[in-house]
Coordinates of N, CA, C and O in Angstrom, one line a residue:
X204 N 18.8 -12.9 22.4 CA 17.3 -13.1 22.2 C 16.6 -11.8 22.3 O 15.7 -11.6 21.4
X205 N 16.8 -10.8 23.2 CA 16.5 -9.8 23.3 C 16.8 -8.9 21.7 O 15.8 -8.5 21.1
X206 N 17.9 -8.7 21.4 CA 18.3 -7.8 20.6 C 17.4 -8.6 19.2 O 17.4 -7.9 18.2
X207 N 16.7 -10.1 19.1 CA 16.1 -10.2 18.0 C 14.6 -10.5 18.4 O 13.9 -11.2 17.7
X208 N 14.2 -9.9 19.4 CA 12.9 -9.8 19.8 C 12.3 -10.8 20.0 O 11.3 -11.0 19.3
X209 N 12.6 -11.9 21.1 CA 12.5 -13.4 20.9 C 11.9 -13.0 22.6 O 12.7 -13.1 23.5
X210 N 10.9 -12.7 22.7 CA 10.1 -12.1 24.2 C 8.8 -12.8 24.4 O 8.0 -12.8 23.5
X211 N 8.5 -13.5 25.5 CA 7.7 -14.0 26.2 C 6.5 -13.3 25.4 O 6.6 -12.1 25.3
X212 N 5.5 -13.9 24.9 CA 4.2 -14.0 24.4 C 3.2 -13.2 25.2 O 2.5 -14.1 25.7
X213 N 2.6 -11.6 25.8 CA 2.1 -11.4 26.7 C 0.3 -11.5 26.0 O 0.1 -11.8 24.9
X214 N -0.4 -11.2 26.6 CA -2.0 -11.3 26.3 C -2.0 -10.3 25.3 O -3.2 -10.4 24.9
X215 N -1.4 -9.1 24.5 CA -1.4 -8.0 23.8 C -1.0 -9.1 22.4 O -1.3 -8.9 21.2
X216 N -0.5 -9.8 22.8 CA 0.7 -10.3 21.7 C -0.2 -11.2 21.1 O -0.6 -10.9 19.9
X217 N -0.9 -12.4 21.9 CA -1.6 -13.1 21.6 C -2.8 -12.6 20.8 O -3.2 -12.8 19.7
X218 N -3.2 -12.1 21.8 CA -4.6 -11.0 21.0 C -4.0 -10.4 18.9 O -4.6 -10.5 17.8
X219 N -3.3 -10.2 19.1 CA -3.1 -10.0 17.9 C -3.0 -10.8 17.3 O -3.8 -10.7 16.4
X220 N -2.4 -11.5 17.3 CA -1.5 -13.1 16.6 C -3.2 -13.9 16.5 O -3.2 -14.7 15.6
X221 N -4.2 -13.9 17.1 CA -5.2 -14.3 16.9 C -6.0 -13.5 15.9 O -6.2 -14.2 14.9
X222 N -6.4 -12.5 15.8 CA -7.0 -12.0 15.3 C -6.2 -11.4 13.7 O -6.5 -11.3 12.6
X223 N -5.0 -11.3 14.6 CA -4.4 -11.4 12.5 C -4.5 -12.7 12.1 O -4.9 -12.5 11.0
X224 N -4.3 -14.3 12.4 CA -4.3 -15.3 12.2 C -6.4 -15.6 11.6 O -6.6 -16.6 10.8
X225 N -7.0 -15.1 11.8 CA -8.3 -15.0 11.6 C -8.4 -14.1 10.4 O -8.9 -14.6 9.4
X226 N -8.0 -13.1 10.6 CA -7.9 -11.4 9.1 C -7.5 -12.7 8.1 O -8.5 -13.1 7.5
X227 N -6.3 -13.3 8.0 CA -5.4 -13.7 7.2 C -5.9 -15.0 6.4 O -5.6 -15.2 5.3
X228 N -6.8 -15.9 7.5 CA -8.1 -16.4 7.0 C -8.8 -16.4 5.9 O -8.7 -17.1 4.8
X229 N -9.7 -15.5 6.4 CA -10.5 -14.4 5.5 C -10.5 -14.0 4.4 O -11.4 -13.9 3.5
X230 N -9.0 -13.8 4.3 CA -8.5 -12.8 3.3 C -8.0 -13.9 2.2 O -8.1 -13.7 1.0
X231 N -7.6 -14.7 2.5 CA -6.8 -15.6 2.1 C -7.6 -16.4 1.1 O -7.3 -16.6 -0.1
X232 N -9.0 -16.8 2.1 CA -9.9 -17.6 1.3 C -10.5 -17.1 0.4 O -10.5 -17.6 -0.7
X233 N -11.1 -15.4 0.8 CA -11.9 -15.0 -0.2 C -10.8 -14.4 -1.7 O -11.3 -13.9 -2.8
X234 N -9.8 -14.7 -1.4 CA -8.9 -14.5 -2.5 C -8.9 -15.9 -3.5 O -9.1 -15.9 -4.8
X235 N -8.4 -17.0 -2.5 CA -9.0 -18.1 -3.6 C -10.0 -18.2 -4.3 O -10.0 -18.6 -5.5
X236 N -11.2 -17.6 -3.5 CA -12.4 -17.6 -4.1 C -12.8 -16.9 -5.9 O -13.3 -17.2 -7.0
X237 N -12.0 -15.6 -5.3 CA -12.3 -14.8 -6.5 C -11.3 -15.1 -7.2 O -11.7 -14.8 -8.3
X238 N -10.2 -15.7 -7.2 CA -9.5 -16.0 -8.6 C -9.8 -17.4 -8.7 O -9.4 -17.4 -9.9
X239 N -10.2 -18.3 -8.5 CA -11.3 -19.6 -9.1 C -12.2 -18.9 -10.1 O -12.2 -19.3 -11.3
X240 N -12.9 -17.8 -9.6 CA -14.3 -17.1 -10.6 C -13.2 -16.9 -11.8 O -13.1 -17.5 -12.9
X241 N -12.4 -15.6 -11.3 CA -12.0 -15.0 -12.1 C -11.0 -15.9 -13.5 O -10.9 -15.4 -14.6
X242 N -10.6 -16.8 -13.1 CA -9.6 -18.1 -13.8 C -10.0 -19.4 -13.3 O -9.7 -20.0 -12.3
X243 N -10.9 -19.7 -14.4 CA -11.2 -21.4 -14.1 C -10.3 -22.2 -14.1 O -10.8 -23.3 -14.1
X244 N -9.0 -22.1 -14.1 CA -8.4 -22.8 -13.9 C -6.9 -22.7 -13.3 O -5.7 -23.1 -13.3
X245 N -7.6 -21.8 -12.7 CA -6.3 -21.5 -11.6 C -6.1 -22.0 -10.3 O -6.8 -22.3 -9.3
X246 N -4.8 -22.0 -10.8 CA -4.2 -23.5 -9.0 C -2.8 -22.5 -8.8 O -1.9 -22.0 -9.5
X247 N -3.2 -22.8 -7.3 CA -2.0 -21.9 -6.3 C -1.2 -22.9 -6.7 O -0.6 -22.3 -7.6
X248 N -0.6 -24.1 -6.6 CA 0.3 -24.5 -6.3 C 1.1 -24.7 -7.8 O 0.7 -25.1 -8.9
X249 N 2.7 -24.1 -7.3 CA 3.4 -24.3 -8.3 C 3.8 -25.4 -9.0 O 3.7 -26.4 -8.3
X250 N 4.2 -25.6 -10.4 CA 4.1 -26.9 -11.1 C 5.4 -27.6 -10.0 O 4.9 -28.5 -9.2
X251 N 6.6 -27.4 -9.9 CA 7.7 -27.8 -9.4 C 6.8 -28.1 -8.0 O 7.5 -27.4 -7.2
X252 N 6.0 -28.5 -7.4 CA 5.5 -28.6 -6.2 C 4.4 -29.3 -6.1 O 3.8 -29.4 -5.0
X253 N 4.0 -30.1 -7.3 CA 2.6 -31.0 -7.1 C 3.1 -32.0 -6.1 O 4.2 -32.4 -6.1
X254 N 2.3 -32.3 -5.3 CA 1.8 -33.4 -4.4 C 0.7 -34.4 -4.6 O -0.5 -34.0 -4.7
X255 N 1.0 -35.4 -4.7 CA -0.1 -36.1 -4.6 C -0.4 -36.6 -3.5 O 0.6 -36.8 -2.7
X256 N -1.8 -37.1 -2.8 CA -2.2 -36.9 -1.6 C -1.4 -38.4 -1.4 O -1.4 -39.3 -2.2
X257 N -0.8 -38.4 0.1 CA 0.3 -39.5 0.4 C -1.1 -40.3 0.9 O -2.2 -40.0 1.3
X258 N -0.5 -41.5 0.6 CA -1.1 -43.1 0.7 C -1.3 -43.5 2.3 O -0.7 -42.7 3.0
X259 N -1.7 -44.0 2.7 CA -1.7 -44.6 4.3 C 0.0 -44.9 4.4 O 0.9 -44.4 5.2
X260 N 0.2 -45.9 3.1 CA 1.3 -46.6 3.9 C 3.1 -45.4 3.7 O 4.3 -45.5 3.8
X261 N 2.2 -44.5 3.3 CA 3.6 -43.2 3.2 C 3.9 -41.8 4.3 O 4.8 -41.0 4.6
X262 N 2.5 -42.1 4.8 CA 2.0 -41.2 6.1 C 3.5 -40.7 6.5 O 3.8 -39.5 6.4
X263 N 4.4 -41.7 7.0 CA 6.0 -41.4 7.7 C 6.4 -40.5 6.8 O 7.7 -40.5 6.8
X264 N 5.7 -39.5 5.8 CA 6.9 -38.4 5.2 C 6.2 -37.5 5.8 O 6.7 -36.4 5.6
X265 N 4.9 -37.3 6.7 CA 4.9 -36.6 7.6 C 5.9 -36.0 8.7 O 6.0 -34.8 9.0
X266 N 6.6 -37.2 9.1 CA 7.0 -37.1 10.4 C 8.8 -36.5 10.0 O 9.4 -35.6 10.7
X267 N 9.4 -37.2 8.5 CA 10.1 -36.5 8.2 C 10.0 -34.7 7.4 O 10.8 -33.9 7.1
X268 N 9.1 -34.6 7.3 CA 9.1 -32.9 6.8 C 8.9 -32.2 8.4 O 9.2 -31.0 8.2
X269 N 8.7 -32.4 9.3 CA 8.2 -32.0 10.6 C 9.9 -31.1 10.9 O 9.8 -29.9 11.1
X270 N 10.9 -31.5 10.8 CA 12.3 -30.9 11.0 C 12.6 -30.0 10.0 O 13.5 -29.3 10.3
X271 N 12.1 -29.9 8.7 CA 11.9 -28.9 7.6 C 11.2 -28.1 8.0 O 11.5 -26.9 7.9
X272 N 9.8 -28.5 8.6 CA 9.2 -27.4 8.8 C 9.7 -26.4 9.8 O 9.9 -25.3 9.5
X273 N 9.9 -26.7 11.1 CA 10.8 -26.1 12.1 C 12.2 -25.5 11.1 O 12.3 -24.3 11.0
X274 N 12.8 -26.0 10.6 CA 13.7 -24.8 10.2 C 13.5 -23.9 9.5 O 13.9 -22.7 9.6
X275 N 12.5 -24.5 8.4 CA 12.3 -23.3 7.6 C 10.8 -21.9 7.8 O 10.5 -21.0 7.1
X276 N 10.2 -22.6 9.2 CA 9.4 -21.5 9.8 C 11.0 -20.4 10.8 O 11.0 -19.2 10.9
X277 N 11.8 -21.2 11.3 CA 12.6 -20.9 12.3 C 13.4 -19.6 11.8 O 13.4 -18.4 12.1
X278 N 14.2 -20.5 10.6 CA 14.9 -19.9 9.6 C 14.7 -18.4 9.2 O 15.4 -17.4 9.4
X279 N 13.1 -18.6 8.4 CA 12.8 -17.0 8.3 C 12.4 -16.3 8.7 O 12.2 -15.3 8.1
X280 N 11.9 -16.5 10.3 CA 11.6 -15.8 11.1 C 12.3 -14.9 11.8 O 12.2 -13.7 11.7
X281 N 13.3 -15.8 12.6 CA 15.1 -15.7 12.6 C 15.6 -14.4 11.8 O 15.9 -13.3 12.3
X282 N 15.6 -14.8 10.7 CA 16.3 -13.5 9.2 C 15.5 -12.4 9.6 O 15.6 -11.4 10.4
X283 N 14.4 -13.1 8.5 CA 13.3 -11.6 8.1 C 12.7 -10.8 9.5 O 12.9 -9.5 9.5
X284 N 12.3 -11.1 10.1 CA 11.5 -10.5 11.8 C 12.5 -10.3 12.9 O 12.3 -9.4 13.7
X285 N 13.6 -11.1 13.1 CA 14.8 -10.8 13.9 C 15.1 -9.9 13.6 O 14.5 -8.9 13.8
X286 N 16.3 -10.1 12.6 CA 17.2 -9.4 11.7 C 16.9 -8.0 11.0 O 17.1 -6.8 11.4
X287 N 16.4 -8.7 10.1 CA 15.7 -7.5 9.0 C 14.9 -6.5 9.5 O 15.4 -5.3 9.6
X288 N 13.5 -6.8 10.1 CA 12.9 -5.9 10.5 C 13.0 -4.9 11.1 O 12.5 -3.9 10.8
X289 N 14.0 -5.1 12.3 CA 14.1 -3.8 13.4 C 15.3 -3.4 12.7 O 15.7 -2.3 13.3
X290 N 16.2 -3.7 11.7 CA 17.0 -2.6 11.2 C 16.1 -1.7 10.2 O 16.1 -0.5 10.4
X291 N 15.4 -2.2 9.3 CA 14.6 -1.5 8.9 C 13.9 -0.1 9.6 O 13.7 1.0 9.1
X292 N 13.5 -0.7 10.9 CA 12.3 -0.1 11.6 C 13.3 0.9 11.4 O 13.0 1.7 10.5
X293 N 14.6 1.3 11.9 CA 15.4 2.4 12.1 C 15.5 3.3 11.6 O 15.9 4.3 12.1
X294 N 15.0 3.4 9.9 CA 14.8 4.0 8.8 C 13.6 4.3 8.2 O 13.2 5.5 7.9
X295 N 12.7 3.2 8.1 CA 11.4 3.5 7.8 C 10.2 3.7 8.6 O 9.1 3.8 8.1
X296 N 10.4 3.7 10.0 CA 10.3 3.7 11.2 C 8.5 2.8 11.3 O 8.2 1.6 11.2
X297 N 7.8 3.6 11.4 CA 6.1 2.7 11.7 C 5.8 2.2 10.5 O 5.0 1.3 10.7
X298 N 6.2 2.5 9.0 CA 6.0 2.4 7.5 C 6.6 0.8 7.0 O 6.1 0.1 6.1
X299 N 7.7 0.6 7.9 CA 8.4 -0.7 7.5 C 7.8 -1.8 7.3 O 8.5 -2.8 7.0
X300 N 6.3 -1.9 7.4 CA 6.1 -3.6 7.4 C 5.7 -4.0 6.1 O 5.6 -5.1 5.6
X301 N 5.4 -2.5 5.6 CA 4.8 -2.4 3.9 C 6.4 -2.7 3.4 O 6.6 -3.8 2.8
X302 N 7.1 -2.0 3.4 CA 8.5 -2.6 2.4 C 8.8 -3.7 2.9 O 9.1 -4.6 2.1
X303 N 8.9 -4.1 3.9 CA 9.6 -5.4 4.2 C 8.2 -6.6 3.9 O 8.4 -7.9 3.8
X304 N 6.9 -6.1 3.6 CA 6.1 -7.3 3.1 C 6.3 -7.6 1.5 O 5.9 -8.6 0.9
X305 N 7.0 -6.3 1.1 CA 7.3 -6.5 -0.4 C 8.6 -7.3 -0.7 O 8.8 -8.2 -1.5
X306 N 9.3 -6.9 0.1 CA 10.6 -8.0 -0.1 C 10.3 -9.1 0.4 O 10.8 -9.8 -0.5
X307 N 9.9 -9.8 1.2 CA 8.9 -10.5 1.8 C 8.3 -11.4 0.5 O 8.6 -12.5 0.1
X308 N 7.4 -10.7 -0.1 CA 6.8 -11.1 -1.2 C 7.9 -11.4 -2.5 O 7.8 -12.4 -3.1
X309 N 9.0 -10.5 -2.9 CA 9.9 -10.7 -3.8 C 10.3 -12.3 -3.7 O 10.1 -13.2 -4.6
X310 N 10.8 -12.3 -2.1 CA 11.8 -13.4 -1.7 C 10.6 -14.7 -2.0 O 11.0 -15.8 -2.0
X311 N 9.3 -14.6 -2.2 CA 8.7 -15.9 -2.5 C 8.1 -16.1 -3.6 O 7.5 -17.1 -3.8
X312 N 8.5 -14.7 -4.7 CA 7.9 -14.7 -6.3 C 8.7 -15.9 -6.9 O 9.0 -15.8 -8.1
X313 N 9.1 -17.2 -6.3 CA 9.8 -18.2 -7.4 C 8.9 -18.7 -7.5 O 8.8 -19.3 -8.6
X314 N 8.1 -18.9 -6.6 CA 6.7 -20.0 -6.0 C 6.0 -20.0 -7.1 O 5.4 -21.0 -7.4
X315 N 5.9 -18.9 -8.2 CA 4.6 -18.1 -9.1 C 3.6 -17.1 -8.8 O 3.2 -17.0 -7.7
X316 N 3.3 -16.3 -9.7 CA 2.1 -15.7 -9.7 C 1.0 -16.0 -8.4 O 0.7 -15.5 -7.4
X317 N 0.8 -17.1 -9.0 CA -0.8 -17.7 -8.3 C -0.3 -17.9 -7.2 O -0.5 -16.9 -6.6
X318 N 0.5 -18.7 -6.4 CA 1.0 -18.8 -4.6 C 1.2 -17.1 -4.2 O 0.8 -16.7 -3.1
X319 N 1.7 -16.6 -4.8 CA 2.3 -14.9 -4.3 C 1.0 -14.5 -4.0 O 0.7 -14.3 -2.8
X320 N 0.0 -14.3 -4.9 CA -1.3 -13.5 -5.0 C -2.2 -14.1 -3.7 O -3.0 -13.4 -3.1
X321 N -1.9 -15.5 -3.5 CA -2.6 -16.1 -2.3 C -2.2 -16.0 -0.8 O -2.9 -16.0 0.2
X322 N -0.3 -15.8 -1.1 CA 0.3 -15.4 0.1 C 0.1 -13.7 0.5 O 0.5 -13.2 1.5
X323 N -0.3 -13.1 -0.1 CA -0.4 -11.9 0.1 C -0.9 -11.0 1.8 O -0.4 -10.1 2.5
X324 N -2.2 -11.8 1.8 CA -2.4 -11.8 3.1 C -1.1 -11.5 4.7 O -0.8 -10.6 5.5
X325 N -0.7 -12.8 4.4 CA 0.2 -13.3 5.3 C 1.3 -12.3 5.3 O 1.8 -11.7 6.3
X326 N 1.9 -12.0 3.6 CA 3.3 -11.4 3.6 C 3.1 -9.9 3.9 O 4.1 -9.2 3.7
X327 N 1.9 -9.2 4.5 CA 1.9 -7.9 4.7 C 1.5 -7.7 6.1 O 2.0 -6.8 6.8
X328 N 0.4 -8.8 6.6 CA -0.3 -8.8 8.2 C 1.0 -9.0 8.9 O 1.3 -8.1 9.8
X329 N 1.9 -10.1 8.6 CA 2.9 -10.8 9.6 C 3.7 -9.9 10.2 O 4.0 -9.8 11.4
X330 N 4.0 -9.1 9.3 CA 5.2 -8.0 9.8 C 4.6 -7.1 10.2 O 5.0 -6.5 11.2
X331 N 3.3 -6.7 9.6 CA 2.6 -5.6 10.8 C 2.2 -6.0 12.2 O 2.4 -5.1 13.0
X332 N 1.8 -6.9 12.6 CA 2.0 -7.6 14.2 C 2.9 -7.8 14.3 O 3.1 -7.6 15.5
X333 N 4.5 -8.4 13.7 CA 5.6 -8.0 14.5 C 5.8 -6.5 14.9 O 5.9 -5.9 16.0
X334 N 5.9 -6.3 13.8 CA 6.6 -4.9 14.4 C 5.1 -4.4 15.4 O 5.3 -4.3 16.6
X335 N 4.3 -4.3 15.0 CA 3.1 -3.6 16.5 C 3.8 -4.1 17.6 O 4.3 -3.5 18.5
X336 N 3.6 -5.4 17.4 CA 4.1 -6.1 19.2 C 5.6 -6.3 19.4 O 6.1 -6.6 20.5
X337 N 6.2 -6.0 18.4 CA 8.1 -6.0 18.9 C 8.5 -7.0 19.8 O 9.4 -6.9 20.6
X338 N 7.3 -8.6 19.3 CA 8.0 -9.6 19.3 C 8.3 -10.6 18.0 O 7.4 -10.4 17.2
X339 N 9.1 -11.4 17.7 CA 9.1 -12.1 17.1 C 8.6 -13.4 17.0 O 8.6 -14.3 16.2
X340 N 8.4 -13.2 17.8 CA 7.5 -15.0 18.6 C 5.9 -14.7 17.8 O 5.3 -15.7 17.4
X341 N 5.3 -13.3 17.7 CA 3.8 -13.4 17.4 C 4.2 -14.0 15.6 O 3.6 -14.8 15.0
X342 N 5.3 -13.2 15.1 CA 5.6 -14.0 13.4 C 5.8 -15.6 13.2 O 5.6 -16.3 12.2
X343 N 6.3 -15.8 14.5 CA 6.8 -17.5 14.4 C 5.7 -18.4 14.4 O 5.8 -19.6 13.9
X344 N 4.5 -17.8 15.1 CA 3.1 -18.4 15.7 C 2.4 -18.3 14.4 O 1.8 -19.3 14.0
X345 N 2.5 -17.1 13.6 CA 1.7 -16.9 12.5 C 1.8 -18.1 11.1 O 0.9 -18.8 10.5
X346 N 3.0 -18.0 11.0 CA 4.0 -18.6 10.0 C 3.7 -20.3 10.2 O 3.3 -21.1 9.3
X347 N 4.0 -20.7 11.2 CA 3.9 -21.7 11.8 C 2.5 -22.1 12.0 O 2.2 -23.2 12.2
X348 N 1.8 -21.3 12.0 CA 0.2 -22.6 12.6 C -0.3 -22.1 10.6 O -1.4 -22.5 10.2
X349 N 0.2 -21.5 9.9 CA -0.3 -21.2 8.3 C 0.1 -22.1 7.8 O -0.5 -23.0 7.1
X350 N 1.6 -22.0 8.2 CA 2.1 -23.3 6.6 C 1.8 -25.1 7.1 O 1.3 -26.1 6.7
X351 N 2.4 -24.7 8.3 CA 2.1 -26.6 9.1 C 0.5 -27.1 8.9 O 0.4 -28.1 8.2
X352 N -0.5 -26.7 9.3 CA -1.5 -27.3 8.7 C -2.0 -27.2 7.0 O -2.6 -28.1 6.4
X353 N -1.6 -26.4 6.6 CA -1.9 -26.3 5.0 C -0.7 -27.3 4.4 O -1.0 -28.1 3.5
X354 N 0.3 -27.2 4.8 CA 0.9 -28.4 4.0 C 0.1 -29.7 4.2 O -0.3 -30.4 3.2
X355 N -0.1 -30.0 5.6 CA -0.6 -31.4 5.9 C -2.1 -32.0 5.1 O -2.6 -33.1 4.6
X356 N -2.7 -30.4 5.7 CA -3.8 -30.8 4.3 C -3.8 -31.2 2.9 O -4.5 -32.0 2.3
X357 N -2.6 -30.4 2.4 CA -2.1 -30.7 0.9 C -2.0 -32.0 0.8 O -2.6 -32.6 0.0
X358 N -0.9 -32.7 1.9 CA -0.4 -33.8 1.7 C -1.1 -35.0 2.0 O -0.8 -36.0 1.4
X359 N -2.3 -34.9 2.8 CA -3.7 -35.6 2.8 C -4.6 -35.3 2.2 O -5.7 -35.5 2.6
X360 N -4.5 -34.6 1.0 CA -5.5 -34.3 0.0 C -7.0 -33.8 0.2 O -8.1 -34.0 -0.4
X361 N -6.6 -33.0 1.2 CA -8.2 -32.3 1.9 C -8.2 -30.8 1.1 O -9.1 -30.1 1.2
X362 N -6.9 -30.6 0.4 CA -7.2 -29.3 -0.5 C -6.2 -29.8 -1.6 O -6.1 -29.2 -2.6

């Protein structure tokens, strides 16, 4: 756990993970905003990915995506911010969060254009608060409170 940076959350950590989680916000929204202006008809979500807003009586695919989401926040947290990152750091030393937000970004260009351009935010902040705080826990926090309510919104049709 040590060797993949999986360290107790201290008030430095949090502080960050808050205030990037806020940046990421910000940035996020005002990016929807301007590509709405800029493309009236542009939608983040990839075609292979429509949702339609679930029904009352379908609610329970909530409860099963809930074990998807834990893996696949866990999963690439695990890889990319364990793994990846601090070998990186070894080479690109304080510079790494910019290449690794690019591969980062590569590894999610299947999504499309329009999701990439929205995730952008996230795929550059995340790794800059890990690596600042040289835990992995502040990426897992990020990742995890971004995609878990924005899917749910999706999937109740509040976006």
């Amino acid at each position: 756990m040590e060797r993949l940076r999986f360290r107790p959350m201290s008030r430095r950590d949090w502080r960050y993970s808050l205030l990037a989680l806020v940046v990421i916000g910000l940035l996020t929204s005002g990016i929807m905003i301007a590509m709405q202006v800029l493309f009236s008809d542009f939608n983040h979500t990839p075609s292979f990915m429509t949702l339609d807003p679930l029904s009352p009586g379908r609610y329970w695919l909530l409860l099963a995506w809930f074990p998807y989401w834990l893996l696949n926040i866990g999963g690439e947290e695990f890889f990319w911010r364990g793994v990846l990152l601090p070998r990186q750091e070894k080479t690109f030393e304080d510079k790494t969060w910019i290449l690794h937000g690019t591969g980062w970004a590569i590894f999610h260009i299947a999504f499309g254009w329009q999701l990439l351009v929205m995730l952008l935010p996230l795929l550059y902040i995340e790794p800059y608060v890990v690596q600042k705080t040289q835990n992995t826990w502040t990426g897992v926090f990020l990742h995890g409170v971004i995609n878990g309510p924005s899917f749910i919104a999706i999937a109740l049709g509040i976006i």
